[in-house]
């Protein structure tokens, strides 16, 4: 420990003055919050690791800390041995999330991704719905072109646009997506 600070502003000053490898900071501090101080520290010292501590596993705080550049996020009830391991890990360039908050962060990200894809479903044109249905049936671009009386190049372009809109990379993912989002006809 090279310094202690009673406030986030002072923590940022101490980080400037002492240049530690790791800053251990509370999310809630007097004056400016720890997340904003983390952002300031990371702007001035991008290679400095910041490990955030909090009493509560608030999704918003975790997300904000990550966006501010924190290398790790732990609950204050972490044991001494785990805390030392975490400090060493982030000091070595690793990222770390308390297991108690990992699931909520993953769930939140999944919900955001799902919401983004739901918006994308709304953006799919009627023609693209036809195409994704045919993709889900296992048709090739040539078969889709024949079925819809379009060129093979146009069919390929439709498939590419669908994958792009849905943030997918493979036709098989588009087929699964179509099934999961009710884009397939009831009979098959």
Short mmCIF file of C-alpha atoms in Angstrom, two decimals, residues 13 20 22 25 34 38 44 46 51-53 55 67 71 84 86 104 113 119 121 145 151 159 163 166 168 171:
data_model
loop_
_atom_site.label_atom_id
_atom_site.label_comp_id
_atom_site.label_asym_id
_atom_site.label_seq_id
_atom_site.Cartn_x
_atom_site.Cartn_y
_atom_site.Cartn_z
CA UNK A 13 -4.51 12.63 -7.11
CA UNK A 20 0.79 2.31 -8.38
CA UNK A 22 -3.13 -1.36 -8.94
CA UNK A 25 -11.19 1.76 -4.94
CA UNK A 34 -15.31 5.78 -7.48
CA UNK A 38 -11.68 5.25 -12.21
CA UNK A 44 -4.40 9.57 -17.44
CA UNK A 46 -4.33 3.54 -19.29
CA UNK A 51 -10.02 -2.90 -8.90
CA UNK A 52 -13.43 -1.69 -7.75
CA UNK A 53 -15.06 -2.76 -4.47
CA UNK A 55 -21.09 -3.78 -0.83
CA UNK A 67 -17.18 0.95 -19.09
CA UNK A 71 -9.92 -4.20 -14.49
CA UNK A 84 -4.81 -10.58 -2.63
CA UNK A 86 -7.51 -10.43 -7.27
CA UNK A 104 -26.10 -10.92 -13.53
CA UNK A 113 -28.34 -8.65 -27.26
CA UNK A 119 -35.43 -4.76 -33.03
CA UNK A 121 -36.55 -8.75 -36.51
CA UNK A 145 -33.30 -17.89 -56.25
CA UNK A 151 -31.04 -14.15 -59.43
CA UNK A 159 -28.90 -13.72 -47.02
CA UNK A 163 -27.03 -12.07 -41.32
CA UNK A 166 -29.29 -10.01 -37.05
CA UNK A 168 -25.09 -13.45 -37.12
CA UNK A 171 -26.77 -19.58 -42.19
#
